[in-house]
Short mmCIF file of C-alpha atoms in Angstrom, two decimals:
data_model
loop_
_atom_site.label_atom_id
_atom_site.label_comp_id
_atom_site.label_asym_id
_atom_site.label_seq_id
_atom_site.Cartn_x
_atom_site.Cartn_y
_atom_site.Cartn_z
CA UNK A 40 80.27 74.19 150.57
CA UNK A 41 80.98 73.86 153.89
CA UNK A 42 82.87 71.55 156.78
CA UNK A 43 80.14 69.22 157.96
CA UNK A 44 82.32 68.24 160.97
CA UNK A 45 82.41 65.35 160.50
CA UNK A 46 85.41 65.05 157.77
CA UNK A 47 83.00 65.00 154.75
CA UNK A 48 85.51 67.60 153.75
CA UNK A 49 87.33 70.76 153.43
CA UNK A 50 85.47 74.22 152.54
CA UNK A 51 85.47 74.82 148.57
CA UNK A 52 86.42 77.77 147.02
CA UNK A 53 85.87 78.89 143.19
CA UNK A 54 89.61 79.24 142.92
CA UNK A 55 90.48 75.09 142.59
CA UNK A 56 89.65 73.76 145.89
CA UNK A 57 90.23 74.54 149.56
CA UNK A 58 94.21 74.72 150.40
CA UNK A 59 93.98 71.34 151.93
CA UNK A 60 92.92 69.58 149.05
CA UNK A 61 95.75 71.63 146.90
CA UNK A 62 98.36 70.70 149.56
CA UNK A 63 97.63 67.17 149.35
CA UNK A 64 99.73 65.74 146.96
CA UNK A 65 103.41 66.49 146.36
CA UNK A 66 105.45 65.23 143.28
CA UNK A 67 108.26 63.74 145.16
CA UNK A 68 106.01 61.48 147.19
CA UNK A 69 105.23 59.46 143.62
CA UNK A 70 105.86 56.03 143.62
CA UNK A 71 106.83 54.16 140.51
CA UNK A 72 106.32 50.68 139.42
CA UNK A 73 107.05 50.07 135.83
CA UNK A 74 105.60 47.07 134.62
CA UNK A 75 107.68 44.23 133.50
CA UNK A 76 105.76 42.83 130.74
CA UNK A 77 103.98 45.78 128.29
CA UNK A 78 101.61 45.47 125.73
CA UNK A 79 101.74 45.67 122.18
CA UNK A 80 100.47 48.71 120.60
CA UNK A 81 96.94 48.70 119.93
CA UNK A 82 95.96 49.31 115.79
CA UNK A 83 94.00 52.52 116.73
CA UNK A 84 91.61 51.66 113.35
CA UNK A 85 90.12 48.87 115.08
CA UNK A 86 89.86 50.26 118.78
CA UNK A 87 86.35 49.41 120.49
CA UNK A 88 85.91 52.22 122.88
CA UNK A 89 86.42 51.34 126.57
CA UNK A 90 88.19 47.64 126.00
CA UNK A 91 91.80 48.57 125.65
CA UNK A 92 93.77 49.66 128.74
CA UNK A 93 97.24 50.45 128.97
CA UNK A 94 100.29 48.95 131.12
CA UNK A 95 100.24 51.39 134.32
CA UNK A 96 97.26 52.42 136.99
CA UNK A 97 97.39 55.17 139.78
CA UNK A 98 96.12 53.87 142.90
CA UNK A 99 96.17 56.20 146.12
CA UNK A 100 94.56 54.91 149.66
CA UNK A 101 92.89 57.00 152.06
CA UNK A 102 91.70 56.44 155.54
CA UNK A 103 90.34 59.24 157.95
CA UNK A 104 92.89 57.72 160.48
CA UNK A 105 96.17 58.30 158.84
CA UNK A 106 94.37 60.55 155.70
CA UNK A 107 96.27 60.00 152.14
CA UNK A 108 98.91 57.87 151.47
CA UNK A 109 101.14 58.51 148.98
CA UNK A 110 100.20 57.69 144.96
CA UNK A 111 101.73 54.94 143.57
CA UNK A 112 101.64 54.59 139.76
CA UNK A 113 101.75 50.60 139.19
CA UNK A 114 101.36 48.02 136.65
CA UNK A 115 97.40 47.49 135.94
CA UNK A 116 95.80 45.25 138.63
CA UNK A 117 92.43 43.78 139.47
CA UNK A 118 91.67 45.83 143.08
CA UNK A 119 91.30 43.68 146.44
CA UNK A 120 88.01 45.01 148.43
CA UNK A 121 86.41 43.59 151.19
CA UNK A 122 82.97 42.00 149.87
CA UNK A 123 81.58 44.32 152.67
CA UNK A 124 82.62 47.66 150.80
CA UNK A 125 80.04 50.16 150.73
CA UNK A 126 81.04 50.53 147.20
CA UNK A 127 79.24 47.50 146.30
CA UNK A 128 76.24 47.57 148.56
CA UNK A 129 75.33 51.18 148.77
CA UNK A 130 77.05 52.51 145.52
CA UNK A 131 79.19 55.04 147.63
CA UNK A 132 81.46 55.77 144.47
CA UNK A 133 82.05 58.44 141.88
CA UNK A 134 84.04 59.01 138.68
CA UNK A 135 85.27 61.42 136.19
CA UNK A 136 86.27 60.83 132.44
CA UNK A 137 88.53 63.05 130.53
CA UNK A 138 91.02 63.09 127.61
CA UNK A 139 94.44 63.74 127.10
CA UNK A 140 95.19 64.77 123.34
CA UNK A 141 99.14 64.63 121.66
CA UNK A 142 99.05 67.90 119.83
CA UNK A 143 101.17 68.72 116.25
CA UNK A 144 103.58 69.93 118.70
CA UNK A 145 103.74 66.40 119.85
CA UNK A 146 103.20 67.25 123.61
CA UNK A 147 100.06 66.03 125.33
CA UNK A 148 97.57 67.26 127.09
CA UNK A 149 94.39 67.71 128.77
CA UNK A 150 91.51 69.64 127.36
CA UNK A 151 90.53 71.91 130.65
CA UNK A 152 90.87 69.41 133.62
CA UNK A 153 90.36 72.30 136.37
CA UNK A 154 86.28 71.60 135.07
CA UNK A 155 86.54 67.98 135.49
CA UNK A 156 88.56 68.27 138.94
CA UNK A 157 85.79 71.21 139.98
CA UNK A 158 82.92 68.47 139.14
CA UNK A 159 84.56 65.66 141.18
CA UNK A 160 85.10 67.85 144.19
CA UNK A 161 81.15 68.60 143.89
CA UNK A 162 80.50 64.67 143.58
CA UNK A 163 82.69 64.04 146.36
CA UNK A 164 81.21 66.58 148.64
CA UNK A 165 77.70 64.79 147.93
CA UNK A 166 78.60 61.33 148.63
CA UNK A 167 80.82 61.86 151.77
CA UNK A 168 84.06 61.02 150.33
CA UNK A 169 86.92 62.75 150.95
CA UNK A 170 88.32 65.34 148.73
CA UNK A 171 91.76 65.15 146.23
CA UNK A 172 92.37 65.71 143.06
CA UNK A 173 89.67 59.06 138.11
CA UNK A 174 87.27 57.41 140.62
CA UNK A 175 86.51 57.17 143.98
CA UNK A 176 85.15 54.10 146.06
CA UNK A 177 84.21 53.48 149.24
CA UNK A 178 86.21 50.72 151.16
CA UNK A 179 84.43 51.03 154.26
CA UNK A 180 84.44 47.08 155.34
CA UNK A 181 80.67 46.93 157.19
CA UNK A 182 77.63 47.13 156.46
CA UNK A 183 75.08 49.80 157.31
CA UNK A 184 74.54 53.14 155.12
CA UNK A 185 77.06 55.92 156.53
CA UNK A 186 79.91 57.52 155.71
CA UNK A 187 83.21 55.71 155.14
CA UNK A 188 86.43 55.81 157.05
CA UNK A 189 88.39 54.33 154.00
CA UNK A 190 88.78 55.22 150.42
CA UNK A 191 90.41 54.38 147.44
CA UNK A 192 91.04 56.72 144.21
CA UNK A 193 92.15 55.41 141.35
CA UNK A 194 93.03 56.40 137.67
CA UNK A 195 92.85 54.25 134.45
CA UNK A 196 93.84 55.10 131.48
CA UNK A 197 92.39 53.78 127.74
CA UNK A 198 93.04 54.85 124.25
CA UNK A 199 89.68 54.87 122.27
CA UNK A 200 88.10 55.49 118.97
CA UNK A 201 84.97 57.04 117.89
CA UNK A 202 82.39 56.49 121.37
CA UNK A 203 79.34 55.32 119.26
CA UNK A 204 79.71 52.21 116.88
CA UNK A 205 78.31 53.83 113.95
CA UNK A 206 81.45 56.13 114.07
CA UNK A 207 82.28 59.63 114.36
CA UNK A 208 79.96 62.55 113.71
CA UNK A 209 77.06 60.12 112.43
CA UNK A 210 73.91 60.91 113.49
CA UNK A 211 72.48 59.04 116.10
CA UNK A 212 68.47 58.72 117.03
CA UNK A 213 67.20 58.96 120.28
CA UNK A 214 64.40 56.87 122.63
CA UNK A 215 61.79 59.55 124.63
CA UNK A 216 59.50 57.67 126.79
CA UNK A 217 57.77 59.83 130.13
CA UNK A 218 57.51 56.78 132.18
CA UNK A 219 61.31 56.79 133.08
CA UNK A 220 63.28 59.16 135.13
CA UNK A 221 66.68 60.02 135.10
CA UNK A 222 66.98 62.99 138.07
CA UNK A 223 64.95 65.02 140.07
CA UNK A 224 65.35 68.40 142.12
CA UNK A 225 67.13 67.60 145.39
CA UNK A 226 69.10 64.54 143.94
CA UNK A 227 72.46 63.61 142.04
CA UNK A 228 71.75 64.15 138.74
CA UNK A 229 74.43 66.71 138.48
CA UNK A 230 77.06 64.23 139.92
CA UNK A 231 79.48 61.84 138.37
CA UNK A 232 77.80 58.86 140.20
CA UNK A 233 77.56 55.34 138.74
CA UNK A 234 74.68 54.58 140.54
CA UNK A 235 72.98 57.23 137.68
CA UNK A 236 74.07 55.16 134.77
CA UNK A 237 73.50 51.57 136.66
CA UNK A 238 70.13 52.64 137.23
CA UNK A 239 69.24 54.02 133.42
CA UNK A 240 70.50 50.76 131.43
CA UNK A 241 66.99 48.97 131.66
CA UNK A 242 66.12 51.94 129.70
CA UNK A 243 68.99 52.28 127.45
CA UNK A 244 68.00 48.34 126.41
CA UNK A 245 64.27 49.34 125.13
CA UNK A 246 65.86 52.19 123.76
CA UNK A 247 67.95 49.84 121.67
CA UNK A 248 64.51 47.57 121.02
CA UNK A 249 63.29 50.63 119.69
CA UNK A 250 65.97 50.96 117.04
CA UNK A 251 67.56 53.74 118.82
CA UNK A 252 70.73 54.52 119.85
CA UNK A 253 70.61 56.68 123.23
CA UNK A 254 68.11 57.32 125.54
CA UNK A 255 66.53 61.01 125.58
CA UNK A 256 65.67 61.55 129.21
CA UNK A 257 62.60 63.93 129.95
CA UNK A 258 61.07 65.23 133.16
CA UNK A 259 58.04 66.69 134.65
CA UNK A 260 54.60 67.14 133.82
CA UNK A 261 55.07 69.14 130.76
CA UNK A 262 57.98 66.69 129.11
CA UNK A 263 60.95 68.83 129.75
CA UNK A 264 63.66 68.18 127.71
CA UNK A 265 67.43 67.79 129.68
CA UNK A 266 69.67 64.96 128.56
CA UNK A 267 70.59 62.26 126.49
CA UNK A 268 72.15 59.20 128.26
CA UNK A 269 75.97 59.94 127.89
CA UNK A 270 75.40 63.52 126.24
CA UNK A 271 74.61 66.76 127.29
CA UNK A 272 71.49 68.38 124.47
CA UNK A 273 71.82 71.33 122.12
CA UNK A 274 68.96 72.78 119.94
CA UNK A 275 70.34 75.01 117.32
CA UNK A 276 66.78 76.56 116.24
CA UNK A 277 64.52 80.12 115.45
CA UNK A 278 63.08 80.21 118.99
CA UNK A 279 59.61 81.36 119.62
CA UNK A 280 59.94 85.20 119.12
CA UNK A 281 61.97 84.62 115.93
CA UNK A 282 65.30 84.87 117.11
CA UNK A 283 68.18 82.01 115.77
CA UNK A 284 69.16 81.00 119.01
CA UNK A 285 71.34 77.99 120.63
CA UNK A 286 69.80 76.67 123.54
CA UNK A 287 70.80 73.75 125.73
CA UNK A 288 68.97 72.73 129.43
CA UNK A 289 70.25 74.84 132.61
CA UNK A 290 71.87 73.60 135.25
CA UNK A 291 69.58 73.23 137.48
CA UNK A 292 70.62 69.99 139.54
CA UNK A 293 68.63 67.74 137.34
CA UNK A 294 71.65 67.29 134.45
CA UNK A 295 74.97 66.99 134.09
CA UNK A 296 77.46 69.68 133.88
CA UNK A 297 79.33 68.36 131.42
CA UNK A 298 82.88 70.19 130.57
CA UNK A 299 82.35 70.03 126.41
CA UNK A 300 78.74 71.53 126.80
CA UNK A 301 80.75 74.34 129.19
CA UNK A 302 83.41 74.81 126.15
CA UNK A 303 80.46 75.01 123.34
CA UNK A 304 78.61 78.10 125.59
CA UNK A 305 81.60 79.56 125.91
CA UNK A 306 82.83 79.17 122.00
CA UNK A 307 79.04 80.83 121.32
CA UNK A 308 79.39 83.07 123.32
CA UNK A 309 82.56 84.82 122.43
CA UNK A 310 81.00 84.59 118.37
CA UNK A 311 78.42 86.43 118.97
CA UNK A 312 76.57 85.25 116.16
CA UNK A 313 73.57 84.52 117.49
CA UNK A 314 71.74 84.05 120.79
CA UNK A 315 73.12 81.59 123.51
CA UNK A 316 70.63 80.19 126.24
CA UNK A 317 70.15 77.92 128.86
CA UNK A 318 66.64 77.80 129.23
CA UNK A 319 63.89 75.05 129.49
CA UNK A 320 62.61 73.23 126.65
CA UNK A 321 59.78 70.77 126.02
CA UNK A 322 58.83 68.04 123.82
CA UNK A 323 55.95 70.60 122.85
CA UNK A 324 58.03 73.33 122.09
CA UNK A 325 60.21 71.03 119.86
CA UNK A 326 57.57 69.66 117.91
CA UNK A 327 55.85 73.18 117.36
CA UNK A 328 58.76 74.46 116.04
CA UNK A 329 59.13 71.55 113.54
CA UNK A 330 55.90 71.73 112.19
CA UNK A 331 56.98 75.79 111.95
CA UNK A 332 59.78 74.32 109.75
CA UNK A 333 61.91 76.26 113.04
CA UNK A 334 64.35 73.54 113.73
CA UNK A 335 67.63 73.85 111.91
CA UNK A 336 69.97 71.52 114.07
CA UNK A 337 70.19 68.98 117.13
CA UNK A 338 73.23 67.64 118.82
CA UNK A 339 74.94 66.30 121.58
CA UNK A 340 77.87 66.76 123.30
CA UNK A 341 80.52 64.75 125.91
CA UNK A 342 83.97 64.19 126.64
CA UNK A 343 83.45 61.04 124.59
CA UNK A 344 81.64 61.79 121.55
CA UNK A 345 82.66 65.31 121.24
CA UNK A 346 80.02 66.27 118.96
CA UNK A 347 76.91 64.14 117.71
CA UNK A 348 74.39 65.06 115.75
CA UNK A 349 70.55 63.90 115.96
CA UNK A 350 68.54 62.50 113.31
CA UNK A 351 65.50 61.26 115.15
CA UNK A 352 63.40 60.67 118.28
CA UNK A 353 60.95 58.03 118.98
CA UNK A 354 58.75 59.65 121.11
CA UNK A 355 55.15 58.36 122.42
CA UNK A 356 55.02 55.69 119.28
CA UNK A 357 55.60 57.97 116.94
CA UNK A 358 59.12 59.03 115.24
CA UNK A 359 60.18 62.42 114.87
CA UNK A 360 62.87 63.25 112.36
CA UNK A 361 65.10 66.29 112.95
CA UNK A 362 66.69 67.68 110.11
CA UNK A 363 69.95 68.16 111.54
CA UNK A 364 72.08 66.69 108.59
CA UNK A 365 69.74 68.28 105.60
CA UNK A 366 71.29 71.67 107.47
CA UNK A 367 74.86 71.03 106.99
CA UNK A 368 75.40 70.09 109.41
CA UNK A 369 76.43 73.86 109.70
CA UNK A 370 77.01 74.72 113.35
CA UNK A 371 77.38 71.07 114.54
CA UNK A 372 80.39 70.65 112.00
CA UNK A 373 82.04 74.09 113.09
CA UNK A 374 82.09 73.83 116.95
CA UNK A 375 83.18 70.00 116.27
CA UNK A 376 86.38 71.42 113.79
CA UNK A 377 87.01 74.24 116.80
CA UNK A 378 87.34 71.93 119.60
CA UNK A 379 89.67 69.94 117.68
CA UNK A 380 91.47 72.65 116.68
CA UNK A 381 92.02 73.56 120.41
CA UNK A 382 92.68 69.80 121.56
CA UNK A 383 95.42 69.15 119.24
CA UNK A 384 96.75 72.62 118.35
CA UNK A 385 96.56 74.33 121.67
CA UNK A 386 100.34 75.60 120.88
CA UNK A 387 99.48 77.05 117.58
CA UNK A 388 96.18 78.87 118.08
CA UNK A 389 95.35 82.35 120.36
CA UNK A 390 92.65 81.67 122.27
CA UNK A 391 90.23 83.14 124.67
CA UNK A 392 91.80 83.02 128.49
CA UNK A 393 89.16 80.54 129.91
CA UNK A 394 90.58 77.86 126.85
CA UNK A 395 94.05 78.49 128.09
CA UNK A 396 93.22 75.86 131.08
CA UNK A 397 94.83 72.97 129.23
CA UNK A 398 96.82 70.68 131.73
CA UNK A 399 100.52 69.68 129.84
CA UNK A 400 101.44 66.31 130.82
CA UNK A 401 105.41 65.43 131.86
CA UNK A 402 106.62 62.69 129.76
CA UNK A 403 108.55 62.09 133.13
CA UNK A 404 106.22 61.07 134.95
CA UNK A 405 104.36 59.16 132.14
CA UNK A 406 105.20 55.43 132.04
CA UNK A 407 104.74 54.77 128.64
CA UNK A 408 106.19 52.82 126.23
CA UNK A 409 108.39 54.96 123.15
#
């Protein structure tokens, strides 16, 4: 990327960011405000994923006067914006989700943040908001569609249970219908945006009046396959030459490059078991190759549900069932026990050198409650 002079932002680099964006922050600039008044401990059996938050918040300002303030970790707030934030009117926003894990070794950490960080840089860079190292929105107080002069990042923090409400590793079934579109060449389907999810829930509701659980978003003439609503797509199969192959949609602007789909490639990859491709695939070619009895497994993957297998689609009035859990589910069940593995025994376990990008959290600088 590079400086489009106006201050959209620094010049990106492969190795974590430009030096600006590394020099931003320093630990001694932290402000802390511990709350006065903390929670009880939620009973992590009955967690509904996304409703529980905890005592503290992150907040840091930024304006492209005085640049970034300095962060200020704070008891959770409602946030004070101007009703004429660009935020609100012209969606001039981004976000990032990831999740820190307390391994046997009771430290925690994060499962390789340098991919989320990398991915918000990206989403930054596309919306005009200035880079840092959690969401972004746009306080710009006026209205008119340009880029803002203030900004706000801020991180919140939850502690969930299983993403989908018919628990974890159930299958799930999936809604295919042409006549919506997710992304398209040219747009920000491979950004963190909300405006992408806003604009996909009237979908996601006919999806659920369709007895189905997640929307399976297609594109182009010919039905292309790329993701589900909050998953990235894997098709575990015996491709077309009769090869057993693992293939999952390329990144090719329209999807999302999501960090666990990153960490399955790579865990396939250093197997060497069978072949591993990103490649284009079709409604067509799926339902050739399950008539050809072809189809062994379907999943998704995210930060949130880890690992999900599929059990059907619902595609053009007809339903299509994939026999992902008559199959084991084989592969599904071992890249699901792997990632674990590596989330909450990181300290226990060699692993390859691009897993060994774990982020260990200071208990310091954590205000929690003991």
């Amino acid at each position: 990327f590079k400086d489009c002079n106006n201050g959209c932002s620094a010049e990106y680099t492969e190795e974590g960011g430009s030096k600006e964006v590394v020099d931003t922050f320093k630990a001694k600039d932290l402000i802390i405000t511990p709350a006065t008044v903390l929670k009880e401990k939620p009973d992590p059996d009955t967690l509904v994923f996304g409703t529980v938050f905890t005592d503290h918040m992150l907040t840091v300002e930024w304006s492209s006067e005085s640049g970034w303030e300095k962060p200020h970790i704070k008891p959770l707030q409602n946030l004070s914006l101007h009703p004429g934030s660009s935020a609100f009117h012209y969606a001039v926003e981004l976000f990032e989700g990831l999740k820190a894990f307390r391994g046997v070794d009771n430290k925690i950490r994060l499962f390789r943040p340098k991919l989320n960080m990398d991915r918000m840089y990206r989403s930054a860079m596309r919306a005009t908001l200035p880079v840092c190292l959690c969401t972004f929105a746009s306080l710009q107080p006026s209205l008119g569609v340009k880029k803002p002069t203030k900004a706000l990042i801020f991180v919140i923090l939850s502690p969930v249970g299983p993403y989908f409400s018919s628990g974890s590793f159930n299958p799930v079934s999936l809604w295919a219908n042409p006549k919506y579109v997710r992304a398209w060449k040219g747009g920000t389907g491979d950004c963190k945006m909300g405006g992408n999810y806003g604009s996909s829930l009237f979908a996601q509701c006919e999806a659920i009046e369709n007895a189905c659980q997640q929307v399976l978003w297609l594109y182009g003439e010919d039905n292309q396959i790329t993701e589900v609503g909050t998953m990235n797509l894997f098709l575990y199969w015996i491709n077309e030459n009769g090869e057993e192959e693992l293939a999952t949609p390329p990144l090719d602007g329209i999807i999302l490059p999501g960090v666990t789909r990153q960490s399955i490639l790579d865990l396939a990859h250093n197997w060497g078991e069978f072949k591993v491709s990103e490649r284009y695939l079709t409604m067509d070619d799926l339902t050739t190759a399950l008539e050809e009895s072809r189809v062994r497994e379907m999943f998704g993957s995210g930060t949130a549900c880890v690992v999900c297998p599929v059990s059907k689609i619902l595609y053009k009035g007809e339903t299509i069932h994939i026999p992902t859990m008559e199959n084991g589910p084989k592969l599904a069940s071992r890249i699901l026990e792997k990632l674990t593995d590596i989330q909450v025994r990181a300290s226990l376990l060699k692993m390859p050198s691009y897993f060994n990008e774990s982020l260990e959290l200071n208990p310091m600088l954590m205000v929690r409650r003991e």
